[in-house]
Amino acid sequence: MMRLLKLGTWRQSSVIGLSVLMSCTALAQMPTRPDTSPGQDPRRAGGAKITTDPNPPTNIRESDDTEQLADRYQPKGITLGKFLLLPKVEIDQTYNDNIYATQHNTKGDFITVVRPEATLRLKEPNYTWNTNVQAELNQYWKYTDDNNVQGRFLTDGLYEINRDLEVSGSYNFSALVEDRGADDAVQGKEPTKLWMNDGRLGGKVRQGRYTFGLDAGVTSYSYDNVPTTVGTIDNSDRDRTQFLVSGRASYEIFPGYAAVLAASVNQRDYDRATDRAGYNRDSKGYRIEGGIGVDLAETIRGDFLVGYLSQDYKDKRFQDPAGLAFKASFNWTPSRLTLVVPTLERSIQETTVLNASGMVRTSASVLVRHEYARNILLTGFGGIYYDDFKGLNRDSVLYELRGRVTYAFNENVFVSAELAHRTKDSELTARSFSQNFIGLRLGLQM
């Protein structure tokens, strides 16, 4: 971890993140604000979140299913004055039949994962604060070059100045490993290590039927070099910092339905003036959308927005992606035991694939979660992600399916089992692959 201190991007984003935390005593992570209704147990903060991330999950084992179990199966935690400490450890045993995400000559292996974490929460009448620290140790039984340690530190909070005005923010540091099947992944002897820092600050104000929100964030990415059998892959031309400012205004037409206008601007600056092919990848862009927001209490909540997006690259040899933008994401609860979360989005993603400017991703997914019994949760997920590389004939489609069952013995012990499948069809044949996963998990929590 100390290697990260040598990275300039870490220092830059850390200053921003600390400034966010010092500016507000209690700030909250904006994409997944930990709302709790009056009198709700703070252990259940978050509830059923709307999933709006257009990127497929990098870790197919990730899950917050246990947080959706009945209250009697939630951990009690350790009370420290006004704070609640929630320690937890998960042990996974997974089999991946294609760990290198290749089309031919596939290699399968068992992976043992140990994931300790601790969450510290504070819930007061007008503010909330959460800090989570997590580590993940991945041990491959045969192909040990892929052994890795990942980690995350996240602190967030929300301060409600009054019923019509709130301020929120977050800081997130993550030490990650890039998925072997990712479009930009380089195929070295070991997976690429990625260091990410993210700082965000936002606010929301309500005036009668109007609601206005403004958010700003800075995210930096730094990639380690990767050894190969003949040398080293230099990833320094992938290092970058991304700035994003977004605003949202809504007007309640009648109870439960609102007209929504959303807009954002971004700037993406790379550390190096040019990449290894001599292209300047710096860019700036915008997105503007309008549509309908729905909030029908315990039935359905979410947005459906349509508009326009554009990204302008400094290097004029690049093709600038632009065109239709849309975003739809809903929490639908057809019954008190079932949650359905459909999502649909078209967005411009960053890529460092040679000769491609940006990547336009069109994604569609649905998550279904059903409480079969108070201590048994069934989860199913399906997603399709179409990636259009601008300026390059390398389009790809990723299909993902997974199913999981979680069984809680009591508030301290749970187990889960999962089956999953991923297939990527790419115009670049070498990037096509198919993967199957099976996994078992034992969780211990207090």
Coordinates of C-alpha atoms in Angstrom, one line a residue:
M1 CA 0.0 0.0 0.0
M2 CA 2.9 2.4 0.7
R3 CA 3.7 2.3 -3.0
L4 CA 0.6 4.4 -3.6
L5 CA 2.1 7.3 -1.6
K6 CA 4.5 7.8 -4.5
L7 CA 1.8 8.5 -7.0
G8 CA 1.0 12.1 -7.7
T9 CA -2.6 11.3 -8.6
W10 CA -3.1 9.9 -5.1
R11 CA -1.9 13.1 -3.5
Q12 CA -4.1 15.2 -5.7
S13 CA -7.3 13.3 -5.0
S14 CA -6.5 12.7 -1.4
V15 CA -6.4 16.5 -0.8
I16 CA -9.7 16.8 -2.5
G17 CA -11.2 14.0 -0.5
L18 CA -10.0 15.3 2.8
S19 CA -11.3 18.8 1.9
V20 CA -14.7 17.2 1.3
L21 CA -14.6 15.6 4.7
M22 CA -13.4 18.7 6.5
S23 CA -16.0 20.9 4.8
C24 CA -19.0 19.0 6.2
T25 CA -19.0 17.1 9.5
A26 CA -21.1 14.4 8.0
L27 CA -21.2 13.8 4.3
A28 CA -22.7 11.0 2.3
Q29 CA -21.9 9.1 -0.8
M30 CA -24.1 10.5 -3.5
P31 CA -24.8 7.5 -5.8
T32 CA -25.9 5.2 -3.0
R33 CA -27.0 7.6 -0.2
P34 CA -27.7 5.6 3.0
D35 CA -31.3 6.8 3.6
T36 CA -33.1 5.4 6.6
S37 CA -36.7 6.3 7.4
P38 CA -37.5 7.7 10.8
G39 CA -37.1 5.0 13.4
Q40 CA -35.4 2.5 11.0
D41 CA -32.6 0.4 12.4
P42 CA -29.3 2.1 11.2
R43 CA -27.9 -1.4 10.5
R44 CA -30.3 -1.5 7.5
A45 CA -29.1 1.8 6.0
G46 CA -29.1 1.6 2.2
G47 CA -32.0 -0.8 1.7
A48 CA -32.8 -1.8 -1.9
K49 CA -30.5 0.4 -4.0
I50 CA -31.2 1.4 -7.6
T51 CA -28.3 0.2 -9.7
T52 CA -27.2 2.8 -12.2
D53 CA -23.6 1.9 -12.9
P54 CA -23.3 1.3 -16.7
N55 CA -20.2 -0.9 -16.2
P56 CA -20.6 -4.6 -15.6
P57 CA -19.4 -5.8 -12.2
T58 CA -15.7 -6.5 -11.9
N59 CA -16.1 -9.1 -9.2
I60 CA -18.9 -11.5 -9.8
R61 CA -18.9 -12.6 -6.2
E62 CA -19.9 -9.1 -4.9
S63 CA -23.2 -9.0 -3.1
D64 CA -25.1 -7.0 -0.5
D65 CA -27.8 -9.7 -0.2
T66 CA -27.3 -10.2 3.5
E67 CA -28.3 -6.6 4.1
Q68 CA -31.8 -7.4 2.6
L69 CA -32.6 -10.2 5.0
A70 CA -35.2 -9.7 7.8
D71 CA -34.3 -7.6 10.8
R72 CA -33.9 -10.7 13.1
Y73 CA -31.1 -11.9 10.8
Q74 CA -29.2 -8.6 10.8
P75 CA -26.1 -8.4 12.9
K76 CA -26.4 -6.5 16.2
G77 CA -23.0 -4.8 16.0
I78 CA -20.9 -3.4 18.8
T79 CA -22.2 -0.2 20.3
L80 CA -19.5 2.4 20.9
G81 CA -21.3 5.4 22.4
K82 CA -23.3 6.9 19.5
F83 CA -21.5 4.7 17.0
L84 CA -22.2 1.2 15.8
L85 CA -19.3 -1.1 14.8
L86 CA -20.1 -3.9 12.4
P87 CA -17.2 -6.4 11.9
K88 CA -17.6 -9.1 9.3
V89 CA -15.5 -11.7 7.4
E90 CA -16.5 -13.8 4.4
I91 CA -14.7 -16.9 3.1
D92 CA -15.4 -17.9 -0.5
Q93 CA -14.4 -21.0 -2.5
T94 CA -15.0 -20.4 -6.2
Y95 CA -14.2 -22.3 -9.4
N96 CA -13.6 -20.3 -12.6
D97 CA -13.3 -22.5 -15.7
N98 CA -11.5 -19.7 -17.7
I99 CA -9.5 -17.5 -15.4
Y100 CA -7.6 -15.8 -18.3
A101 CA -10.8 -15.0 -20.3
T102 CA -9.4 -16.5 -23.5
Q103 CA -11.3 -18.0 -26.4
H104 CA -9.0 -21.1 -26.8
N105 CA -6.7 -23.0 -24.5
T106 CA -8.7 -22.1 -21.5
K107 CA -7.4 -22.6 -18.0
G108 CA -9.6 -23.3 -15.0
D109 CA -8.7 -22.9 -11.3
F110 CA -10.1 -22.8 -7.8
I111 CA -9.8 -19.5 -6.0
T112 CA -10.0 -19.1 -2.2
V113 CA -11.1 -15.6 -1.1
V114 CA -10.9 -14.2 2.4
R115 CA -12.7 -10.9 2.8
P116 CA -12.5 -9.2 6.2
E117 CA -14.3 -5.8 6.7
A118 CA -15.5 -3.4 9.3
T119 CA -18.2 -0.7 9.1
L120 CA -18.6 2.2 11.6
R121 CA -21.9 4.0 11.5
L122 CA -23.4 7.0 13.1
K123 CA -27.1 7.9 12.8
E124 CA -28.4 11.1 14.3
P125 CA -31.7 12.9 13.6
N126 CA -30.2 15.3 11.0
Y127 CA -27.0 13.6 9.9
T128 CA -25.5 10.2 9.1
W129 CA -21.9 9.1 8.7
N130 CA -20.4 5.7 7.6
T131 CA -16.9 4.4 7.2
N132 CA -16.1 1.1 5.7
V133 CA -12.7 -0.7 5.5
Q134 CA -12.4 -3.9 3.5
A135 CA -9.6 -6.2 2.3
E136 CA -9.8 -9.1 -0.1
L137 CA -7.2 -11.8 -0.4
N138 CA -7.5 -13.9 -3.6
Q139 CA -5.5 -17.2 -3.6
Y140 CA -5.4 -19.3 -6.7
W141 CA -4.6 -23.0 -6.2
K142 CA -2.7 -23.6 -9.4
Y143 CA -2.0 -20.4 -11.4
T144 CA -0.5 -18.5 -8.5
D145 CA 0.7 -15.5 -10.6
D146 CA -2.8 -14.2 -10.4
N147 CA -2.8 -14.2 -6.6
N148 CA -3.7 -10.7 -5.4
V149 CA -4.8 -8.5 -2.5
Q150 CA -7.4 -5.8 -3.0
G151 CA -8.8 -3.3 -0.6
R152 CA -11.1 -0.3 -0.1
F153 CA -11.5 2.6 2.3
L154 CA -14.8 4.5 2.0
T155 CA -16.2 7.2 4.2
D156 CA -19.4 9.1 3.5
G157 CA -22.2 11.0 5.2
L158 CA -25.2 13.2 4.9
Y159 CA -26.1 16.4 6.7
E160 CA -29.7 17.6 6.6
I161 CA -29.6 21.3 7.4
N162 CA -33.4 21.3 7.4
R163 CA -36.1 19.4 5.7
D164 CA -35.6 21.2 2.4
L165 CA -31.7 21.5 2.3
E166 CA -29.1 18.8 2.6
V167 CA -25.4 18.4 1.9
S168 CA -23.6 15.1 1.1
G169 CA -20.2 13.9 0.1
S170 CA -17.8 11.0 0.1
Y171 CA -14.2 9.9 -0.3
N172 CA -13.3 6.4 -1.6
F173 CA -9.8 4.9 -2.0
S174 CA -9.7 1.5 -3.8
A175 CA -6.8 -0.8 -4.6
L176 CA -8.1 -3.1 -7.3
V177 CA -7.2 -5.7 -9.8
E178 CA -8.4 -5.3 -13.4
D179 CA -10.6 -8.1 -14.7
R180 CA -8.9 -10.3 -17.2
G181 CA -11.9 -10.0 -19.5
A182 CA -12.0 -6.2 -19.5
D183 CA -11.7 -4.5 -22.9
D184 CA -8.6 -2.5 -21.9
A185 CA -6.9 -5.3 -19.9
V186 CA -3.4 -6.1 -21.0
Q187 CA -2.6 -9.8 -20.9
G188 CA 0.5 -10.0 -18.8
K189 CA 1.8 -12.7 -16.4
E190 CA -0.4 -11.2 -13.7
P191 CA -3.5 -9.0 -13.7
T192 CA -3.1 -5.3 -13.8
K193 CA -3.2 -3.5 -10.4
L194 CA -5.3 -0.3 -10.4
W195 CA -5.3 2.4 -7.7
M196 CA -8.4 4.6 -7.6
N197 CA -9.2 7.7 -5.6
D198 CA -12.7 9.3 -5.7
G199 CA -13.9 12.4 -3.9
R200 CA -17.4 13.8 -4.2
L201 CA -19.5 16.7 -2.8
G202 CA -23.1 17.5 -3.5
G203 CA -26.2 19.2 -2.2
K204 CA -30.0 19.2 -2.7
V205 CA -32.6 21.9 -2.1
R206 CA -36.4 21.6 -2.2
Q207 CA -38.7 24.6 -2.9
G208 CA -42.4 23.6 -3.0
R209 CA -42.8 21.3 -5.9
Y210 CA -39.3 22.0 -7.2
T211 CA -36.2 20.0 -6.2
F212 CA -32.7 21.1 -7.3
G213 CA -29.5 19.0 -6.9
L214 CA -25.8 19.7 -7.8
D215 CA -22.9 17.3 -7.5
A216 CA -19.2 17.5 -8.2
G217 CA -16.6 14.8 -8.2
V218 CA -12.9 14.0 -9.0
T219 CA -11.7 10.5 -9.7
S220 CA -8.1 9.5 -10.4
Y221 CA -6.8 6.2 -11.9
S222 CA -3.3 4.9 -11.7
Y223 CA -2.2 1.6 -13.3
D224 CA 0.8 -0.5 -12.4
N225 CA 3.1 -1.8 -15.1
V226 CA 2.7 -5.5 -15.8
P227 CA 5.5 -8.1 -16.3
T228 CA 5.4 -10.5 -19.3
T229 CA 7.6 -13.4 -20.4
V230 CA 9.7 -11.0 -22.5
G231 CA 9.6 -7.8 -20.6
T232 CA 7.2 -5.3 -19.1
I233 CA 4.0 -3.6 -20.3
D234 CA 4.1 0.1 -19.6
N235 CA 0.7 1.3 -18.4
S236 CA 1.6 4.8 -17.5
D237 CA -0.3 6.2 -20.6
R238 CA -3.5 4.9 -18.9
D239 CA -3.2 7.1 -15.8
R240 CA -5.7 9.9 -15.7
T241 CA -8.0 12.2 -13.7
Q242 CA -11.6 12.7 -14.5
F243 CA -13.8 15.6 -13.3
L244 CA -17.6 15.6 -13.3
V245 CA -20.2 18.2 -12.4
S246 CA -23.8 17.2 -12.7
G247 CA -27.1 19.0 -11.9
R248 CA -30.7 17.8 -11.7
A249 CA -34.0 19.7 -11.5
S250 CA -37.4 18.2 -11.0
Y251 CA -41.0 19.5 -10.8
E252 CA -43.7 17.5 -9.2
I253 CA -46.5 17.5 -11.8
F254 CA -48.8 15.6 -9.4
P255 CA -48.1 13.3 -6.4
G256 CA -45.7 10.5 -7.4
Y257 CA -44.7 11.9 -10.8
A258 CA -42.2 14.6 -11.7
A259 CA -40.8 16.2 -14.8
V260 CA -37.0 15.9 -14.6
L261 CA -34.1 17.7 -16.4
A262 CA -30.5 16.5 -15.8
A263 CA -27.3 17.8 -17.2
S264 CA -23.6 17.1 -16.7
V265 CA -20.2 18.2 -17.9
N266 CA -16.9 16.3 -17.7
Q267 CA -13.2 16.7 -18.3
R268 CA -10.8 13.7 -18.7
D269 CA -7.1 14.6 -18.4
Y270 CA -4.3 12.0 -18.9
D271 CA -1.0 12.3 -17.0
R272 CA 1.0 11.8 -20.2
A273 CA 0.7 14.2 -23.1
T274 CA 0.3 11.3 -25.6
D275 CA -0.2 7.6 -25.4
R276 CA 2.1 4.9 -26.7
A277 CA 0.7 5.5 -30.2
G278 CA 1.2 9.2 -30.1
Y279 CA -2.5 10.2 -29.5
N280 CA -3.6 12.9 -27.1
R281 CA -6.5 11.3 -25.2
D282 CA -7.6 14.4 -23.2
S283 CA -11.2 15.2 -23.7
K284 CA -14.2 17.1 -22.5
G285 CA -17.9 16.4 -22.9
Y286 CA -21.4 16.9 -21.8
R287 CA -24.8 15.1 -21.4
I288 CA -28.3 16.6 -21.1
E289 CA -31.5 14.6 -20.6
G290 CA -35.1 15.1 -19.8
G291 CA -37.9 12.8 -18.7
I292 CA -40.1 11.5 -16.0
G293 CA -39.3 10.6 -12.4
V294 CA -41.6 8.3 -10.5
D295 CA -41.9 7.8 -6.7
L296 CA -44.9 5.8 -5.7
A297 CA -44.0 4.9 -2.1
E298 CA -43.7 1.1 -1.8
T299 CA -44.5 0.3 -5.4
I300 CA -42.0 1.8 -7.9
R301 CA -39.3 4.5 -7.8
G302 CA -36.9 5.6 -10.5
D303 CA -36.3 7.7 -13.7
F304 CA -36.7 7.4 -17.4
L305 CA -34.6 10.1 -19.2
V306 CA -33.7 10.7 -22.9
G307 CA -31.4 13.3 -24.3
Y308 CA -28.0 13.9 -26.0
L309 CA -24.4 13.2 -25.2
S310 CA -21.1 14.3 -26.7
Q311 CA -17.3 13.9 -26.0
D312 CA -14.7 16.1 -27.7
Y313 CA -11.1 14.8 -27.9
K314 CA -8.2 17.1 -28.2
D315 CA -6.5 14.9 -30.9
K316 CA -8.4 15.8 -34.1
R317 CA -7.5 12.4 -35.6
F318 CA -9.9 10.8 -33.1
Q319 CA -13.6 10.3 -34.0
D320 CA -15.7 12.2 -31.4
P321 CA -18.6 10.1 -30.1
A322 CA -22.0 11.9 -29.9
G323 CA -25.7 11.1 -30.2
L324 CA -28.6 9.7 -28.3
A325 CA -28.4 9.4 -24.6
F326 CA -30.9 7.6 -22.4
K327 CA -31.0 6.3 -18.8
A328 CA -33.7 4.3 -17.1
S329 CA -33.5 2.7 -13.7
F330 CA -36.3 1.6 -11.4
N331 CA -36.9 -0.1 -8.1
W332 CA -40.2 -2.1 -8.6
T333 CA -41.7 -4.0 -5.7
P334 CA -44.6 -6.1 -7.0
S335 CA -44.9 -7.5 -3.5
R336 CA -43.3 -7.0 -0.1
L337 CA -41.2 -10.0 -0.7
T338 CA -39.9 -9.3 -4.2
L339 CA -37.8 -6.5 -5.7
V340 CA -37.2 -6.0 -9.5
V341 CA -34.6 -3.5 -10.7
P342 CA -34.5 -3.0 -14.5
T343 CA -31.9 -0.6 -15.9
L344 CA -31.1 0.7 -19.3
E345 CA -28.4 3.2 -20.2
R346 CA -26.3 4.6 -23.1
S347 CA -23.1 6.4 -22.0
I348 CA -19.6 7.3 -23.2
Q349 CA -16.9 5.3 -21.4
E350 CA -13.1 5.9 -21.4
T351 CA -10.9 3.4 -23.2
T352 CA -7.2 3.2 -24.1
V353 CA -7.6 0.6 -26.8
L354 CA -5.1 1.5 -29.6
N355 CA -6.6 3.9 -32.2
A356 CA -10.0 4.1 -30.5
S357 CA -11.1 7.4 -29.1
G358 CA -14.0 6.5 -26.7
M359 CA -16.3 3.7 -26.2
V360 CA -20.1 4.1 -26.4
R361 CA -21.7 1.5 -24.1
T362 CA -25.3 0.5 -24.3
S363 CA -26.3 -1.6 -21.4
A364 CA -29.5 -3.3 -20.2
S365 CA -29.9 -5.4 -17.1
V366 CA -32.5 -6.7 -14.6
L367 CA -32.0 -7.7 -11.0
V368 CA -34.6 -9.8 -9.2
R369 CA -34.5 -10.4 -5.5
H370 CA -37.1 -12.6 -3.7
E371 CA -37.4 -13.3 0.0
Y372 CA -38.4 -17.0 -0.1
A373 CA -38.4 -17.1 3.7
R374 CA -37.3 -14.7 6.4
N375 CA -33.8 -16.2 6.3
I376 CA -33.6 -17.3 2.7
L377 CA -33.0 -14.9 -0.1
L378 CA -33.0 -15.7 -3.8
T379 CA -31.2 -13.4 -6.3
G380 CA -31.1 -13.5 -10.1
F381 CA -29.3 -11.1 -12.5
G382 CA -29.0 -10.8 -16.2
G383 CA -27.2 -8.1 -18.2
I384 CA -26.2 -7.3 -21.8
Y385 CA -23.5 -4.7 -22.6
Y386 CA -22.8 -3.6 -26.1
D387 CA -19.5 -1.6 -26.6
D388 CA -19.0 0.5 -29.7
F389 CA -15.4 1.5 -30.1
K390 CA -15.3 4.8 -32.1
G391 CA -12.7 4.8 -34.9
L392 CA -12.1 1.1 -34.6
N393 CA -13.9 -2.1 -35.8
R394 CA -13.8 -3.9 -32.5
D395 CA -17.3 -3.8 -31.2
S396 CA -18.2 -6.4 -28.5
V397 CA -21.2 -7.7 -26.6
L398 CA -21.0 -9.1 -23.1
Y399 CA -23.7 -11.3 -21.7
E400 CA -23.9 -12.0 -18.0
L401 CA -26.1 -14.3 -16.0
R402 CA -26.0 -15.2 -12.3
G403 CA -28.1 -16.8 -9.6
R404 CA -27.6 -16.9 -5.9
V405 CA -29.2 -18.3 -2.8
T406 CA -28.4 -16.9 0.6
Y407 CA -29.3 -18.8 3.9
A408 CA -28.9 -17.2 7.3
F409 CA -28.6 -19.5 10.3
N410 CA -28.9 -16.5 12.7
E411 CA -27.7 -12.9 12.8
N412 CA -24.1 -14.0 13.0
V413 CA -23.7 -16.8 10.5
F414 CA -24.8 -17.1 6.8
V415 CA -23.9 -19.2 3.8
S416 CA -24.6 -18.6 0.1
A417 CA -24.1 -20.4 -3.2
E418 CA -23.9 -18.9 -6.7
L419 CA -23.8 -20.0 -10.3
A420 CA -22.7 -17.5 -13.0
H421 CA -21.9 -17.3 -16.6
R422 CA -20.3 -14.6 -18.9
T423 CA -19.8 -14.6 -22.6
K424 CA -18.2 -11.9 -24.7
D425 CA -18.5 -11.8 -28.5
S426 CA -16.0 -9.4 -30.0
E427 CA -15.1 -8.4 -33.6
L428 CA -11.5 -8.9 -32.4
T429 CA -11.6 -12.7 -32.1
A430 CA -8.8 -12.9 -29.5
R431 CA -11.0 -10.9 -27.1
S432 CA -14.0 -13.3 -27.3
F433 CA -14.4 -15.7 -24.4
S434 CA -16.8 -17.7 -22.2
Q435 CA -16.6 -18.1 -18.5
N436 CA -18.5 -20.2 -15.9
F437 CA -18.4 -19.7 -12.2
I438 CA -19.5 -21.7 -9.2
G439 CA -19.0 -20.4 -5.7
L440 CA -19.8 -21.1 -2.0
R441 CA -19.5 -18.5 0.7
L442 CA -19.4 -18.6 4.5
G443 CA -20.1 -15.4 6.3
L444 CA -19.5 -14.5 10.0
Q445 CA -20.6 -11.1 11.3
M446 CA -21.4 -9.4 14.6

